[in-house]
Amino acid sequence: MAIQAPEGTKDLLPDEAAFWAQFKRTAAEVFGRYGYAPIETPVFEQTELFVRGIGEATDVVSKEMFTAISGENLKKLLDGGTVKAKSRLSLRPEGTAGVVRAVVQHDLVPQGAAPVKLMYAGPMFRAERPQKGRQRQFNQVGIECLGAEEPTVDAEAIIMLMQFYEAVGIPHASMRLLVNSMGCDRCRPAYREKVLAYLHEHAEALCDTCLTRAETNPLRAFDCKNPDCAQVMEGAPKITDCLCDECRAHYQAVKELLEAAGVTYVEDPTLVRGLDYYTRTVFEVQVVDGLGSQNAIGGGGRYDKLAEEVGGRPTPGLGFALGYERCVLALQAAGVEFPQATRCEVFVACVDDSVRAQAFSLVQACRDAGLPADMDHQRRSLKSQFKLADKLGARLVAVLGPDELAAGSVTLRDMQTHEERTVPLEDVPRMANA
């Protein structure tokens, strides 16, 4: 049996790979208008970064991370030895922690400096049960802004995210934006205790996972997909009733900025997102069709304590990430098709083998002029060459035979109109570019 791709992974074949490239270009264009610059971080980091940054009690860290280990270190462990902390590595399950680590390590936000705005795109890894919209290797596009705590940063990120979705073709009407505030270190502890007490009161109706989470991060119970737990949590205390004055003012300002920009949103006091580092503003974008119950295509929020968690100075931050594969499902539900991976503008067809060298030179001349061009490499018949040209999507076919070569010309056929004309050989690149 032939070797298959690992479970939970997917090959991006040419058409989809071309769309992924276009997807990233669109992100760079939209986010670039807001001042975001690209950053690339390693696909694996020290495991401690994710434990400290994301939270040891999260599913991401406790259940889903892939450990990356060298053969030498594996042998040490099997022999009963230990591995140094710097050699305990994990494939990145999300992008924020690595970007914040890079900002801290390279001091990209010196004391008193303007905020740094960064964007990334690439693969993430989680040991989840593969299902529709969930893979073990998946692609994300995201942004991080560190060094500013004003609500304008929150609002512009949300506006930018919605503009990106529309730019890639997801209909506005098919999306729903949810917003909430997670509070801060001053108001969240008291709220956390209220939720914990509520969970204890309703322990008999909760799943084992929620009961376990109750002692580490009770707010995660809001994120449980168990229908019985979701019903219980509908009656739980709401964070918006417990915000301190500063958090309440910040949240109100974000909402007013969104309204002024014409962005429609739904307040969802149960929205907590899945990671421990969020503070104050959190948001999520969902789609109506194409993903079933797992209908989130992206989201994020503010994380004003994360830089300190990974060893840096106090630095407010905000970011979001969106899943490429989930966006594809949303686009397919909306009837959007992938673009063709390659387009051949000019195909040079040989009447017989005597002109193959000259045909090869003409193909190269077209390419040098910036035109996608190709020819037959299997000595096909002229009829079969025309079929190949049509399959490649060629706009023009330049037919070259002994008679044309002797006259220094080619027969140029338009594949859509089927019109033919004789043109000088050296003029083909210029005329095809016209």
Coordinates of C-alpha atoms in Angstrom, one line a residue:
M1 CA 0.0 0.0 0.0
A2 CA 1.3 3.4 -0.9
I3 CA 2.3 5.7 2.0
Q4 CA -0.4 8.3 2.7
A5 CA -0.3 11.7 4.3
P6 CA -0.5 11.6 8.1
E7 CA -3.9 11.6 9.6
G8 CA -5.2 15.1 10.2
T9 CA -3.0 16.7 7.5
K10 CA -3.8 17.7 4.0
D11 CA -1.9 18.3 0.8
L12 CA -2.5 21.7 -0.8
L13 CA -2.7 20.7 -4.4
P14 CA -1.8 23.3 -7.1
D15 CA -5.2 25.1 -7.2
E16 CA -5.6 25.4 -3.5
A17 CA -1.9 26.2 -3.0
A18 CA -2.3 29.1 -5.4
F19 CA -5.4 30.2 -3.4
W20 CA -3.4 30.0 -0.1
A21 CA -0.8 32.2 -1.6
Q22 CA -3.5 34.6 -2.8
F23 CA -5.0 34.5 0.7
K24 CA -1.7 35.5 2.3
R25 CA -1.2 38.3 -0.3
T26 CA -4.7 39.7 0.5
A27 CA -3.9 39.6 4.3
A28 CA -0.6 41.5 3.6
E29 CA -2.5 44.1 1.5
V30 CA -5.3 44.7 4.0
F31 CA -3.2 44.5 7.2
G32 CA -0.5 46.6 5.6
R33 CA -2.9 49.5 5.3
Y34 CA -3.0 49.5 9.1
G35 CA 0.7 49.4 9.5
Y36 CA 1.3 45.7 10.1
A37 CA 4.6 44.3 8.9
P38 CA 5.5 40.6 8.4
I39 CA 7.3 38.4 10.9
E40 CA 8.4 34.8 10.7
T41 CA 9.0 32.7 13.9
P42 CA 10.1 29.1 14.2
V43 CA 7.5 26.3 13.9
F44 CA 8.7 24.9 17.2
E45 CA 9.6 26.7 20.5
Q46 CA 10.6 25.7 24.0
T47 CA 7.6 23.9 25.5
E48 CA 7.8 26.3 28.5
L49 CA 6.8 29.2 26.3
F50 CA 3.4 27.6 25.6
V51 CA 2.9 26.4 29.2
R52 CA 3.6 29.9 30.6
G53 CA 2.0 31.8 27.8
I54 CA -1.2 29.9 26.9
G55 CA -1.8 28.2 30.2
E56 CA -1.1 24.7 31.5
A57 CA -4.8 24.0 32.2
T58 CA -5.9 24.7 28.6
D59 CA -6.7 21.8 26.3
V60 CA -4.1 23.2 23.9
V61 CA -1.3 22.7 26.3
S62 CA -2.6 19.7 28.4
K63 CA -3.9 17.6 25.5
E64 CA -3.0 18.9 22.0
M65 CA 0.6 19.9 21.8
F66 CA 3.0 17.9 19.7
T67 CA 6.4 17.4 21.3
A68 CA 9.4 17.7 19.1
I69 CA 12.4 15.7 20.3
S70 CA 15.8 14.7 18.8
G71 CA 16.9 11.1 18.5
E72 CA 19.6 11.8 21.1
N73 CA 17.2 13.2 23.6
L74 CA 14.7 10.5 23.1
K75 CA 17.4 7.9 23.9
K76 CA 18.2 9.9 27.1
L77 CA 14.6 9.7 28.2
L78 CA 14.3 6.0 27.3
D79 CA 17.4 5.3 29.4
G80 CA 15.9 7.1 32.4
G81 CA 17.7 10.4 32.0
T82 CA 16.4 13.9 31.8
V83 CA 16.4 16.6 29.1
K84 CA 17.3 20.2 29.7
A85 CA 14.4 22.7 29.6
K86 CA 15.8 24.4 26.5
S87 CA 15.7 21.1 24.7
R88 CA 12.1 20.4 25.5
L89 CA 10.4 21.6 22.3
S90 CA 6.9 21.6 21.0
L91 CA 5.4 22.4 17.6
R92 CA 3.5 25.7 17.8
P93 CA -0.2 25.2 18.5
E94 CA -0.9 28.9 17.8
G95 CA 1.1 32.0 16.7
T96 CA 0.7 34.6 19.5
A97 CA 3.1 33.2 22.1
G98 CA 6.0 32.9 19.6
V99 CA 5.5 36.4 18.2
V100 CA 5.4 37.8 21.8
R101 CA 8.5 35.9 22.6
A102 CA 10.3 37.4 19.6
V103 CA 9.1 40.9 20.5
V104 CA 10.5 40.4 24.1
Q105 CA 13.7 38.7 22.9
H106 CA 14.6 41.4 20.3
D107 CA 13.2 44.3 22.4
L108 CA 11.0 45.5 19.5
V109 CA 9.0 47.7 21.9
P110 CA 11.7 49.7 23.8
Q111 CA 10.5 51.7 26.8
G112 CA 8.4 54.6 25.6
A113 CA 8.5 53.5 22.0
A114 CA 5.6 53.4 19.5
P115 CA 3.7 50.1 19.4
V116 CA 4.9 47.4 17.1
K117 CA 2.4 45.9 14.6
L118 CA 3.2 42.4 13.2
M119 CA 1.5 39.9 11.0
Y120 CA 2.2 36.2 10.3
A121 CA 1.0 33.3 8.2
G122 CA 1.9 29.7 8.4
P123 CA 1.2 26.2 9.8
M124 CA 0.2 25.4 13.4
F125 CA -0.1 22.0 15.0
R126 CA -2.6 20.4 17.4
A127 CA -3.2 16.8 18.2
E128 CA -7.0 17.0 17.8
R129 CA -9.4 14.4 16.5
P130 CA -9.5 15.2 12.8
Q131 CA -12.9 16.4 11.7
K132 CA -14.4 18.9 9.3
G133 CA -12.7 22.2 9.8
R134 CA -10.2 20.8 12.3
Q135 CA -6.8 19.3 11.2
R136 CA -3.7 18.4 13.1
Q137 CA -1.7 20.6 10.8
F138 CA -3.6 23.7 9.8
N139 CA -2.8 27.2 8.5
Q140 CA -3.4 30.5 10.3
V141 CA -3.0 34.1 9.5
G142 CA -2.8 36.5 12.4
I143 CA -1.7 39.8 13.7
E144 CA -0.2 41.1 17.0
C145 CA 0.0 44.7 18.2
L146 CA 2.2 45.2 21.3
G147 CA 2.8 48.5 23.2
A148 CA -0.6 50.2 23.1
E149 CA -3.6 49.8 25.4
E150 CA -6.0 52.3 23.9
P151 CA -9.4 50.9 22.8
T152 CA -8.7 52.3 19.3
V153 CA -6.2 49.4 18.8
D154 CA -8.9 46.9 19.7
A155 CA -11.5 48.5 17.4
E156 CA -9.2 48.9 14.4
A157 CA -8.1 45.2 14.7
I158 CA -11.7 44.1 14.6
I159 CA -12.6 46.4 11.7
M160 CA -9.5 45.2 9.8
L161 CA -10.4 41.5 10.4
M162 CA -13.9 42.1 9.0
Q163 CA -12.5 43.9 6.0
F164 CA -10.1 41.0 5.3
Y165 CA -13.0 38.4 5.3
E166 CA -14.9 40.5 2.8
A167 CA -11.8 41.0 0.7
V168 CA -11.3 37.2 0.3
G169 CA -14.9 36.8 -0.7
I170 CA -16.9 35.7 2.5
P171 CA -20.2 37.4 2.2
H172 CA -20.9 40.0 5.0
A173 CA -24.4 38.6 5.5
S174 CA -23.0 35.1 6.3
M175 CA -20.8 36.3 9.2
R176 CA -21.6 37.2 12.8
L177 CA -19.2 39.1 15.0
L178 CA -19.3 38.4 18.8
V179 CA -17.6 40.7 21.4
N180 CA -17.1 40.6 25.1
S181 CA -14.8 41.8 27.8
M182 CA -12.8 39.5 30.1
G183 CA -12.0 42.2 32.6
C184 CA -8.6 42.6 34.2
D185 CA -6.6 41.5 37.3
R186 CA -8.6 43.9 39.4
C187 CA -12.1 42.7 38.5
R188 CA -11.7 39.2 37.1
P189 CA -10.6 37.4 40.4
A190 CA -13.9 38.3 42.1
Y191 CA -15.9 37.2 39.0
R192 CA -13.9 34.0 38.8
E193 CA -14.9 33.2 42.4
K194 CA -18.6 33.8 41.6
V195 CA -18.4 31.5 38.6
L196 CA -16.5 28.8 40.7
A197 CA -19.3 29.0 43.4
Y198 CA -21.9 28.7 40.6
L199 CA -20.1 25.6 39.2
H200 CA -20.1 24.0 42.6
E201 CA -23.8 24.6 43.0
H202 CA -24.5 22.9 39.7
A203 CA -21.8 20.2 39.8
E204 CA -24.2 17.3 39.3
A205 CA -25.2 18.7 35.9
L206 CA -21.7 19.4 34.6
C207 CA -19.3 17.1 32.6
D208 CA -16.1 15.7 34.1
T209 CA -14.0 18.1 32.0
C210 CA -15.9 21.2 33.4
L211 CA -15.5 19.9 37.0
T212 CA -11.8 19.5 36.4
R213 CA -11.5 23.0 34.9
A214 CA -13.4 24.5 37.7
E215 CA -10.4 24.3 40.0
T216 CA -7.9 25.7 37.5
N217 CA -9.8 28.1 35.3
P218 CA -13.6 28.0 35.9
L219 CA -14.2 30.5 33.1
R220 CA -13.4 27.8 30.6
A221 CA -16.7 26.1 31.4
F222 CA -18.3 28.8 29.2
D223 CA -16.4 27.3 26.3
C224 CA -17.7 23.7 26.8
K225 CA -19.5 22.2 23.8
N226 CA -21.5 19.8 25.9
P227 CA -25.1 20.8 25.5
D228 CA -26.0 20.1 29.1
C229 CA -23.1 22.3 30.3
A230 CA -24.0 25.0 27.9
Q231 CA -27.5 25.1 29.3
V232 CA -26.2 25.3 32.8
M233 CA -23.8 28.1 31.9
E234 CA -26.6 30.2 30.5
G235 CA -27.6 31.0 34.0
A236 CA -24.0 31.7 35.3
P237 CA -22.9 35.2 36.5
K238 CA -22.0 37.5 33.6
I239 CA -18.6 39.2 33.5
T240 CA -20.1 42.4 32.1
D241 CA -21.9 42.8 35.5
C242 CA -18.6 42.6 37.4
L243 CA -16.3 44.8 35.4
C244 CA -14.3 47.5 37.2
D245 CA -14.8 51.1 36.1
E246 CA -11.7 51.1 33.8
C247 CA -12.6 47.9 32.1
R248 CA -16.2 49.0 31.6
A249 CA -15.1 52.3 30.1
H250 CA -12.6 50.5 27.8
Y251 CA -15.3 48.1 26.6
Q252 CA -17.8 50.8 26.0
A253 CA -15.2 52.8 24.0
V254 CA -14.5 49.8 21.8
K255 CA -18.2 49.3 21.1
E256 CA -18.7 52.9 20.3
L257 CA -15.8 52.9 17.8
L258 CA -17.2 49.8 16.1
E259 CA -20.6 51.4 15.8
A260 CA -19.1 54.6 14.4
A261 CA -17.4 52.5 11.8
G262 CA -20.6 50.8 10.8
V263 CA -19.5 47.4 12.2
T264 CA -22.4 45.3 13.4
Y265 CA -21.7 43.1 16.4
V266 CA -23.4 40.9 19.0
E267 CA -22.5 41.2 22.7
D268 CA -21.9 37.7 24.1
P269 CA -21.1 37.7 27.8
T270 CA -20.3 33.9 27.6
L271 CA -17.5 34.4 25.1
V272 CA -14.2 33.6 26.8
R273 CA -12.1 32.2 23.9
G274 CA -10.0 29.1 24.6
L275 CA -6.7 30.5 25.9
D276 CA -5.8 31.8 29.3
Y277 CA -3.9 34.9 28.3
Y278 CA -6.8 37.1 27.3
T279 CA -7.8 40.3 29.2
R280 CA -10.5 42.8 28.5
T281 CA -11.6 42.8 24.8
V282 CA -12.3 39.4 23.2
F283 CA -14.0 38.8 19.9
E284 CA -14.9 36.0 17.5
V285 CA -16.3 35.8 14.0
Q286 CA -18.6 32.9 13.1
V287 CA -20.3 31.9 9.9
V288 CA -23.9 30.7 9.4
D289 CA -23.2 28.0 6.8
G290 CA -20.4 25.5 6.0
L291 CA -19.0 24.6 9.4
G292 CA -21.8 23.1 11.4
S293 CA -21.5 23.6 15.2
Q294 CA -17.7 24.4 14.9
N295 CA -18.5 27.7 13.1
A296 CA -15.8 30.0 14.3
I297 CA -13.5 31.2 11.5
G298 CA -11.3 33.5 13.6
G299 CA -11.0 35.7 16.6
G300 CA -8.8 37.1 19.3
G301 CA -8.5 39.7 21.9
R302 CA -6.3 41.7 24.3
Y303 CA -3.5 40.1 26.3
D304 CA -2.0 42.8 28.5
K305 CA 0.0 40.3 30.8
L306 CA 1.4 37.9 28.2
A307 CA 4.7 39.8 27.7
E308 CA 5.4 39.5 31.4
E309 CA 4.5 35.8 31.4
V310 CA 7.3 35.1 28.9
G311 CA 9.9 37.2 30.8
G312 CA 9.5 40.7 29.3
R313 CA 8.6 44.0 30.8
P314 CA 4.9 45.0 31.2
T315 CA 3.7 45.5 27.6
P316 CA 0.0 45.6 26.6
G317 CA -0.9 43.6 23.6
L318 CA -3.8 42.6 21.3
G319 CA -4.0 40.1 18.4
F320 CA -6.2 37.8 16.4
A321 CA -5.8 34.7 14.3
L322 CA -8.0 33.2 11.6
G323 CA -8.0 29.7 10.3
Y324 CA -7.4 29.3 6.6
E325 CA -9.1 25.9 6.3
R326 CA -12.2 27.1 8.0
C327 CA -12.3 30.2 5.7
V328 CA -12.1 27.8 2.8
L329 CA -15.2 25.9 4.0
A330 CA -17.0 29.2 4.5
L331 CA -16.0 30.3 0.9
Q332 CA -17.1 27.0 -0.5
A333 CA -20.5 27.3 1.2
A334 CA -20.8 30.7 -0.4
G335 CA -20.1 29.2 -3.9
V336 CA -16.6 30.8 -4.3
E337 CA -14.2 28.7 -6.4
F338 CA -10.4 28.4 -6.2
P339 CA -8.6 30.3 -9.0
Q340 CA -6.6 28.2 -11.5
A341 CA -3.1 27.5 -10.2
T342 CA -1.3 28.3 -13.4
R343 CA -2.3 30.1 -16.5
C344 CA -0.4 29.6 -19.8
E345 CA -0.6 32.7 -22.0
V346 CA 1.3 31.3 -25.0
F347 CA 1.6 27.7 -26.1
V348 CA 4.1 27.0 -28.9
A349 CA 3.0 24.0 -31.0
C350 CA 5.4 22.2 -33.2
V351 CA 4.3 20.8 -36.6
D352 CA 7.1 18.3 -36.5
D353 CA 10.3 17.6 -34.6
S354 CA 12.5 19.6 -37.0
V355 CA 11.4 22.8 -35.4
R356 CA 11.6 21.8 -31.7
A357 CA 14.8 23.7 -31.0
Q358 CA 13.3 26.9 -32.5
A359 CA 10.1 26.4 -30.6
F360 CA 12.0 26.0 -27.3
S361 CA 13.8 29.3 -28.0
L362 CA 10.4 31.0 -28.7
V363 CA 9.0 29.7 -25.4
Q364 CA 12.0 31.1 -23.6
A365 CA 11.7 34.5 -25.4
C366 CA 8.0 34.7 -24.2
R367 CA 9.0 33.9 -20.6
D368 CA 11.8 36.4 -20.7
A369 CA 9.1 39.0 -21.8
G370 CA 7.1 38.1 -18.6
L371 CA 4.6 35.8 -20.3
P372 CA 3.7 32.4 -18.9
A373 CA 4.5 30.1 -21.8
D374 CA 4.9 26.4 -22.5
M375 CA 5.3 23.7 -25.1
D376 CA 4.9 20.0 -25.6
H377 CA 7.7 17.9 -24.1
Q378 CA 6.4 14.5 -25.2
R379 CA 6.5 14.7 -29.0
R380 CA 2.7 14.7 -29.3
S381 CA 0.8 15.1 -32.5
L382 CA -0.3 18.6 -33.5
K383 CA -3.9 17.8 -32.6
S384 CA -2.8 16.5 -29.1
Q385 CA -0.7 19.7 -28.6
F386 CA -3.8 21.8 -29.2
K387 CA -5.7 19.7 -26.6
L388 CA -2.8 20.2 -24.1
A389 CA -2.8 24.0 -24.8
D390 CA -6.6 24.1 -24.1
K391 CA -6.1 22.1 -20.9
L392 CA -3.4 24.5 -19.7
G393 CA -5.7 27.4 -20.4
A394 CA -3.5 28.9 -23.1
R395 CA -4.9 32.2 -24.5
L396 CA -2.7 31.9 -27.7
V397 CA -1.2 29.1 -29.6
A398 CA 1.8 29.8 -31.9
V399 CA 2.1 27.1 -34.5
L400 CA 5.6 26.7 -35.8
G401 CA 6.5 24.4 -38.7
P402 CA 9.2 24.1 -41.4
D403 CA 7.3 26.5 -43.8
E404 CA 6.7 29.1 -41.0
L405 CA 10.3 28.8 -39.9
A406 CA 11.6 29.4 -43.5
A407 CA 9.4 32.5 -43.7
G408 CA 10.4 33.7 -40.2
S409 CA 6.9 33.7 -39.0
V410 CA 4.3 31.7 -37.0
T411 CA 0.6 31.1 -37.2
L412 CA -0.9 32.7 -34.1
R413 CA -4.3 31.3 -33.0
D414 CA -6.6 32.9 -30.5
M415 CA -8.0 30.0 -28.5
Q416 CA -11.3 31.8 -27.6
T417 CA -12.2 33.3 -31.0
H418 CA -10.3 30.7 -33.1
E419 CA -9.1 33.5 -35.3
E420 CA -5.7 32.9 -36.9
R421 CA -3.1 35.3 -38.3
T422 CA 0.5 35.1 -39.5
V423 CA 2.9 37.2 -37.5
P424 CA 6.8 37.6 -37.6
L425 CA 8.5 35.1 -35.3
E426 CA 10.3 37.8 -33.3
D427 CA 7.1 39.8 -32.7
V428 CA 5.3 36.9 -30.8
P429 CA 6.3 38.1 -27.3
R430 CA 5.4 41.7 -28.0
M431 CA 2.0 40.9 -29.7
A432 CA 1.1 38.4 -27.0
N433 CA 1.8 41.1 -24.4
A434 CA -0.4 43.6 -26.2

